[in-house]
Every structure is written in C-alpha cells, then in structure tokens.
Amino acid sequence: MAILDTGFDLSHPDFAQRQIVTKNFVGDQQPFHDGVGHGTHCTGTATGPLHPASVQRYGIAFEALIFSGRVLDDTGSGGDFNILQGIDWAIEQGCDIVSLSLGAPWVPGDPAFSPAYESAAQHALAAGCLLVVAAGNEANDPRFVGAVGTPGNSPSVLTVAAIDRNLATAPFSNRVQPDAPGVKGPDLAAPGVDVFSSWLVREGRYNTISGTSMATPHVAGIAALFAQANPSIRGQALKDMILNHCMALPNGAARKGEIGRGLVQAPLDSQSVSSTDRRRRRRVG
C-alpha cells in the first residue's frame, strides 16, 4: 500500500520493525521526513505498527508493506505534478492500494473532474491498483460550495466521506451539492472525527484529529485486508467488493449524496470473503 502525503516520521518508535519504502517528490533535497505530521497520522491509521503500541491501539493493515511517497511539502501543500508522479511511482512499485488524503476544493467554473487524475485512476485500475481519495473538508466553509474536491471527484477513484462515532455525517465532509451539477459525491464513508493515530506531537503524546483525511486511510487499510484475503481481487473488482460490503447507515437513502453506499466494513475472514465473492459472481454469471 502506498500513502502519498507529507511523508513519514521514520524515527517513530512504533514503526521500528516495519519495512517502509520511501520516495520524495517535492524536490526539497532534504532527507525523507514528515515536517507536518499528517502523513504519519494517515500511515498509522492505514497500517499501524506490527504489534500493538504501548498507547491505545490504532491501525488496520499491519501486515501491509508500506510505500510512503512525500508529495506534499512542510506546509502541507503540493502540486498536481508531484501527486501524479507519486501515483505513477506507486503503480510501478506494484502497490495494490494508494491512499490519498489530499485535494483541492471544487469551485464554480471548474470541470466536474480533472482529466489528468481520471486518466491516472483508470491507469491504476488497469494495473490492478485502487486509488482511495478523501472527499475534502469544505462542506461547512462559506468560502466554498462544499462539493467533492479534486482528485476525489474523479469517477474511477474510491471517494471517502467522514462520519462521527454516532454515524452522523461530519459537518465538514464534502458531498453532492446542487451548486455543483455533475460533480461526483462520496462512494462510501469511514470514521473521520477525533481519530487517534501515530502523529507524535511530543514525546509520549499522540495526536487526535478530524477530517476526510482521517477517514480515507481507514478505507485504504480495509481495502488491504480485502486484497490480502483474496489475492485474485484487484483494481475495479476490489473497489466493487468494498462497496458491496458497506453497511447501510440510518437515513441512508436521504444521505446518499453524503455517504454513498454507507459505512466501510472489514472482511470477517478470508473464507467468508472468498465464498461471498463466489456467490456474487455466480449470480451475475
């Protein structure tokens, strides 16, 4: 799994035994690092340490091989060129999942999606790689329309909204908006409010933050579990399987433009995933 973000804290004690492949795309000529903490937090949620940390537990796909691409700089900003380079790198490395907790707000006059990102997403699916992307956090920001931002609005990515512990849509989570005709809404939702993970703000103290950025690595980690459970399921088939296993949420029909199919669900075990997939394929065959 690739996490394309602000980098990763390679000195993090919880990850001392994890294999991490790194690549810096921002051109700052510094040793690989995370000058923000955001990428470290997202990596912690998606993968976690090999063994439970001494603090409260976090992380999902602890057996995944981590590819950490630094596509955002120490201000948390980055260009499309760097991000697209990172996606190409992840595909070349054979990653099955790419987690992208980043994006730019959609504003009136923008196209419904970026052709460059949609081309990258289609290329990824053809290579057996799924892009999991944040919906964005502008829904309650009066400066913006609150539609899903770029690249989350690309039709071929898996777009993630944020919900809270009460299963309510986070007020900041971007969604289908009447002022943004044709712009895609979220495909599914995941926990994105008050998420504890591996961002160390000082020795012994871990950060707890909110955003669709926090929801996205939950889905990426669960995607890795599905991929691990069934090695034959990749790309579009993996995307379909994840969506078909979502749990419907209260008032789901009315909230479809906010949460898509519902709450992402992890596979119960490898046998249940394989047998469910076989039943699904027989029905459509």
Short mmCIF file of C-alpha atoms in Angstrom, two decimals:
data_model
loop_
_atom_site.label_atom_id
_atom_site.label_comp_id
_atom_site.label_asym_id
_atom_site.label_seq_id
_atom_site.Cartn_x
_atom_site.Cartn_y
_atom_site.Cartn_z
CA MET A 1 0.00 0.00 0.00
CA ALA A 2 1.19 3.49 -0.88
CA ILE A 3 0.38 6.52 1.27
CA LEU A 4 1.02 9.71 -0.73
CA ASP A 5 1.12 12.60 1.72
CA THR A 6 3.56 14.78 3.69
CA GLY A 7 5.95 11.86 4.25
CA PHE A 8 6.51 9.77 7.34
CA ASP A 9 8.41 10.03 10.62
CA LEU A 10 10.98 7.29 10.08
CA SER A 11 12.18 7.62 13.70
CA HIS A 12 8.75 6.71 15.07
CA PRO A 13 9.27 4.04 17.76
CA ASP A 14 6.06 2.17 16.90
CA PHE A 15 7.32 1.52 13.36
CA ALA A 16 10.89 0.50 14.14
CA GLN A 17 10.30 -3.03 12.81
CA ARG A 18 8.20 -2.12 9.77
CA GLN A 19 9.59 -2.18 6.25
CA ILE A 20 8.94 1.21 4.65
CA VAL A 21 9.90 2.16 1.08
CA THR A 22 10.22 5.93 0.64
CA LYS A 23 10.34 8.43 -2.21
CA ASN A 24 10.43 12.24 -2.08
CA PHE A 25 8.65 14.06 -4.92
CA VAL A 26 8.71 17.66 -3.64
CA GLY A 27 12.31 18.38 -4.61
CA ASP A 28 13.45 19.98 -1.35
CA GLN A 29 16.63 17.89 -1.20
CA GLN A 30 16.05 17.02 2.46
CA PRO A 31 16.28 13.54 3.95
CA PHE A 32 12.94 11.80 3.84
CA HIS A 33 10.79 13.08 6.71
CA ASP A 34 7.36 14.40 7.67
CA GLY A 35 7.57 18.06 8.57
CA VAL A 36 3.84 18.28 9.25
CA GLY A 37 2.70 15.03 10.92
CA HIS A 38 -0.27 14.50 8.62
CA GLY A 39 1.32 11.72 6.58
CA THR A 40 2.49 9.93 9.72
CA HIS A 41 -1.03 10.10 11.15
CA CYS A 42 -2.59 8.70 7.97
CA THR A 43 0.00 5.94 7.70
CA GLY A 44 -0.70 4.95 11.29
CA THR A 45 -4.41 4.61 10.60
CA ALA A 46 -3.97 2.66 7.38
CA THR A 47 -1.33 0.24 8.64
CA GLY A 48 -0.41 0.68 12.29
CA PRO A 49 2.61 -0.96 13.94
CA LEU A 50 3.42 -4.66 13.60
CA HIS A 51 2.48 -5.15 17.24
CA PRO A 52 0.12 -3.09 19.42
CA ALA A 53 1.79 0.09 20.65
CA SER A 54 2.10 0.97 24.34
CA VAL A 55 -0.66 3.55 23.87
CA GLN A 56 -4.24 2.85 22.82
CA ARG A 57 -4.40 0.66 19.75
CA TYR A 58 -4.58 2.10 16.24
CA GLY A 59 -4.05 0.92 12.67
CA ILE A 60 -5.63 -1.65 10.37
CA ALA A 61 -3.47 -3.46 7.80
CA PHE A 62 -0.45 -4.26 9.98
CA GLU A 63 0.91 -6.82 7.51
CA ALA A 64 0.92 -4.43 4.55
CA LEU A 65 4.20 -3.33 3.01
CA ILE A 66 4.30 0.48 3.27
CA PHE A 67 5.32 2.70 0.36
CA SER A 68 5.49 6.27 1.62
CA GLY A 69 5.56 8.98 -1.05
CA ARG A 70 6.23 12.57 0.02
CA VAL A 71 4.13 14.57 -2.44
CA LEU A 72 3.27 17.45 -0.06
CA ASP A 73 5.87 19.76 1.49
CA ASP A 74 6.38 21.00 5.05
CA THR A 75 3.46 23.42 4.68
CA GLY A 76 1.15 20.58 3.65
CA SER A 77 0.98 21.84 0.06
CA GLY A 78 1.92 20.22 -3.23
CA GLY A 79 1.41 20.44 -6.97
CA ASP A 80 -0.58 18.14 -9.20
CA PHE A 81 2.62 17.16 -10.98
CA ASN A 82 4.15 15.79 -7.78
CA ILE A 83 0.98 13.90 -6.85
CA LEU A 84 0.60 12.39 -10.31
CA GLN A 85 4.26 11.38 -10.22
CA GLY A 86 3.60 9.70 -6.89
CA ILE A 87 0.65 7.76 -8.31
CA ASP A 88 2.77 6.57 -11.25
CA TRP A 89 5.52 5.51 -8.82
CA ALA A 90 3.06 3.55 -6.68
CA ILE A 91 1.76 1.72 -9.74
CA GLU A 92 5.30 0.97 -10.91
CA GLN A 93 6.12 -0.44 -7.46
CA GLY A 94 3.20 -2.85 -7.74
CA CYS A 95 1.08 -1.30 -4.99
CA ASP A 96 -2.46 -2.65 -4.76
CA ILE A 97 -3.85 0.39 -2.93
CA VAL A 98 -2.92 4.08 -2.94
CA SER A 99 -4.22 6.27 -0.11
CA LEU A 100 -4.58 9.98 -0.95
CA SER A 101 -5.65 12.18 1.96
CA LEU A 102 -5.30 15.36 -0.05
CA GLY A 103 -7.11 17.51 -2.56
CA ALA A 104 -8.11 20.95 -3.77
CA PRO A 105 -11.59 22.45 -3.25
CA TRP A 106 -14.01 22.49 -6.17
CA VAL A 107 -15.10 25.98 -7.19
CA PRO A 108 -17.74 27.06 -9.73
CA GLY A 109 -16.25 27.09 -13.21
CA ASP A 110 -14.06 24.05 -12.56
CA PRO A 111 -14.72 20.94 -14.64
CA ALA A 112 -16.63 18.12 -12.92
CA PHE A 113 -13.30 16.29 -12.60
CA SER A 114 -9.68 16.55 -13.71
CA PRO A 115 -8.93 14.57 -16.89
CA ALA A 116 -5.34 14.09 -15.69
CA TYR A 117 -6.39 12.49 -12.40
CA GLU A 118 -9.12 10.42 -14.06
CA SER A 119 -6.56 9.13 -16.56
CA ALA A 120 -4.24 8.24 -13.66
CA ALA A 121 -7.09 6.49 -11.83
CA GLN A 122 -8.04 4.47 -14.92
CA HIS A 123 -4.39 3.55 -15.48
CA ALA A 124 -4.20 2.42 -11.86
CA LEU A 125 -7.32 0.23 -12.14
CA ALA A 126 -5.97 -1.36 -15.31
CA ALA A 127 -2.78 -2.18 -13.42
CA GLY A 128 -4.75 -3.71 -10.52
CA CYS A 129 -4.31 -0.70 -8.25
CA LEU A 130 -7.11 1.18 -6.46
CA LEU A 131 -6.90 4.90 -5.58
CA VAL A 132 -8.66 5.74 -2.29
CA VAL A 133 -9.20 9.51 -2.04
CA ALA A 134 -10.57 11.99 0.51
CA ALA A 135 -13.79 13.82 -0.36
CA GLY A 136 -12.49 17.07 1.21
CA ASN A 137 -13.49 19.25 4.15
CA GLU A 138 -15.25 22.33 2.80
CA ALA A 139 -18.95 21.45 3.31
CA ASN A 140 -19.39 23.95 6.16
CA ASP A 141 -16.88 26.50 4.86
CA PRO A 142 -18.75 29.54 3.43
CA ARG A 143 -15.87 30.26 1.07
CA PHE A 144 -16.64 27.13 -0.95
CA VAL A 145 -19.59 25.24 -2.41
CA GLY A 146 -18.79 22.07 -0.43
CA ALA A 147 -18.69 19.69 -3.39
CA VAL A 148 -16.14 16.90 -3.54
CA GLY A 149 -12.74 18.31 -4.47
CA THR A 150 -10.03 17.20 -6.88
CA PRO A 151 -8.94 14.38 -7.21
CA GLY A 152 -11.75 12.86 -5.12
CA ASN A 153 -14.31 13.79 -7.76
CA SER A 154 -12.66 11.56 -10.36
CA PRO A 155 -15.19 8.86 -11.35
CA SER A 156 -12.68 5.98 -11.15
CA VAL A 157 -11.36 6.59 -7.62
CA LEU A 158 -12.94 5.38 -4.37
CA THR A 159 -14.07 8.59 -2.67
CA VAL A 160 -14.37 8.69 1.12
CA ALA A 161 -16.64 10.81 3.33
CA ALA A 162 -16.25 11.22 7.09
CA ILE A 163 -18.69 10.21 9.82
CA ASP A 164 -18.53 10.56 13.61
CA ARG A 165 -18.92 7.96 16.35
CA ASN A 166 -22.71 8.40 16.23
CA LEU A 167 -22.71 7.54 12.50
CA ALA A 168 -23.70 11.10 11.59
CA THR A 169 -22.04 12.73 8.60
CA ALA A 170 -19.27 15.07 9.73
CA PRO A 171 -20.41 18.64 9.03
CA PHE A 172 -17.18 19.41 7.16
CA SER A 173 -17.38 16.35 4.87
CA ASN A 174 -17.88 17.31 1.20
CA ARG A 175 -20.91 15.89 -0.58
CA VAL A 176 -23.20 16.21 -3.59
CA GLN A 177 -24.16 19.87 -3.93
CA PRO A 178 -26.88 21.49 -6.09
CA ASP A 179 -24.44 24.26 -6.98
CA ALA A 180 -22.02 21.71 -8.46
CA PRO A 181 -24.00 19.82 -11.12
CA GLY A 182 -22.25 16.73 -12.42
CA VAL A 183 -19.65 16.62 -9.63
CA LYS A 184 -19.42 13.16 -8.11
CA GLY A 185 -20.36 12.54 -4.48
CA PRO A 186 -18.66 10.20 -2.00
CA ASP A 187 -18.71 6.45 -2.67
CA LEU A 188 -18.70 5.43 1.00
CA ALA A 189 -17.91 6.69 4.49
CA ALA A 190 -15.49 5.90 7.31
CA PRO A 191 -14.61 7.28 10.77
CA GLY A 192 -13.14 10.77 10.42
CA VAL A 193 -13.90 12.63 13.65
CA ASP A 194 -11.50 12.59 16.62
CA VAL A 195 -9.26 9.89 15.17
CA PHE A 196 -6.29 8.82 17.29
CA SER A 197 -3.19 7.74 15.38
CA SER A 198 0.61 7.83 15.18
CA TRP A 199 1.31 11.56 14.83
CA LEU A 200 3.61 12.31 17.77
CA VAL A 201 3.11 15.92 18.87
CA ARG A 202 5.60 15.46 21.68
CA GLU A 203 7.24 12.52 23.42
CA GLY A 204 4.59 10.13 24.64
CA ARG A 205 1.66 12.20 23.30
CA TYR A 206 -0.16 11.19 20.14
CA ASN A 207 -2.43 13.44 18.10
CA THR A 208 -6.20 13.10 17.66
CA ILE A 209 -7.56 14.96 14.63
CA SER A 210 -10.56 15.09 12.30
CA GLY A 211 -11.12 15.24 8.54
CA THR A 212 -11.89 13.18 5.49
CA SER A 213 -8.11 12.75 5.51
CA MET A 214 -8.60 10.57 8.59
CA ALA A 215 -11.47 8.61 7.02
CA THR A 216 -9.52 7.80 3.86
CA PRO A 217 -6.78 5.63 5.42
CA HIS A 218 -9.46 3.64 7.26
CA VAL A 219 -10.81 2.64 3.84
CA ALA A 220 -7.31 2.08 2.44
CA GLY A 221 -6.46 -0.22 5.34
CA ILE A 222 -9.68 -2.19 4.93
CA ALA A 223 -9.03 -2.40 1.18
CA ALA A 224 -5.69 -4.01 2.05
CA LEU A 225 -7.48 -6.58 4.22
CA PHE A 226 -9.80 -7.48 1.33
CA ALA A 227 -6.82 -7.70 -1.02
CA GLN A 228 -4.94 -9.89 1.45
CA ALA A 229 -7.96 -12.17 1.90
CA ASN A 230 -8.40 -12.74 -1.83
CA PRO A 231 -5.26 -12.31 -3.99
CA SER A 232 -7.31 -12.56 -7.19
CA ILE A 233 -9.35 -9.44 -6.39
CA ARG A 234 -7.65 -6.25 -7.51
CA GLY A 235 -8.46 -2.92 -9.20
CA GLN A 236 -12.11 -2.47 -10.15
CA ALA A 237 -13.05 -5.83 -8.63
CA LEU A 238 -11.58 -4.72 -5.30
CA LYS A 239 -13.46 -1.43 -5.50
CA ASP A 240 -16.72 -3.25 -6.20
CA MET A 241 -16.19 -5.71 -3.36
CA ILE A 242 -15.58 -2.95 -0.83
CA LEU A 243 -18.72 -1.09 -1.94
CA ASN A 244 -20.82 -4.26 -1.91
CA HIS A 245 -19.83 -4.93 1.71
CA CYS A 246 -20.70 -1.47 3.06
CA MET A 247 -23.13 -1.24 5.96
CA ALA A 248 -26.22 0.87 5.36
CA LEU A 249 -26.48 3.80 7.77
CA PRO A 250 -29.57 5.42 9.32
CA ASN A 251 -31.47 7.54 6.77
CA GLY A 252 -29.05 6.20 4.18
CA ALA A 253 -31.29 6.88 1.19
CA ALA A 254 -31.68 10.53 2.18
CA ARG A 255 -27.95 10.80 2.93
CA LYS A 256 -26.68 9.02 -0.18
CA GLY A 257 -25.12 12.22 -1.51
CA GLU A 258 -23.21 12.48 1.79
CA ILE A 259 -22.14 8.89 2.49
CA GLY A 260 -22.60 6.92 -0.75
CA ARG A 261 -23.13 3.21 -0.07
CA GLY A 262 -22.64 3.62 3.69
CA LEU A 263 -20.00 2.65 6.25
CA VAL A 264 -16.98 0.67 5.08
CA GLN A 265 -16.75 -2.82 6.61
CA ALA A 266 -13.75 -5.09 7.05
CA PRO A 267 -13.91 -8.73 5.90
CA LEU A 268 -14.81 -11.19 8.63
CA ASP A 269 -12.18 -13.71 7.50
CA SER A 270 -10.61 -14.93 4.29
CA GLN A 271 -13.09 -17.77 3.84
CA SER A 272 -16.15 -15.56 4.21
CA VAL A 273 -14.80 -13.04 1.72
CA SER A 274 -13.93 -15.71 -0.83
CA SER A 275 -17.26 -17.51 -0.54
CA THR A 276 -19.23 -14.26 -0.70
CA ASP A 277 -17.36 -13.28 -3.82
CA ARG A 278 -18.03 -16.67 -5.40
CA ARG A 279 -21.77 -16.33 -4.68
CA ARG A 280 -21.79 -12.82 -6.15
CA ARG A 281 -20.05 -13.96 -9.32
CA ARG A 282 -22.44 -16.86 -9.80
CA ARG A 283 -25.42 -14.53 -9.56
CA VAL A 284 -24.14 -12.19 -12.24
CA GLY A 285 -22.86 -15.06 -14.39
#
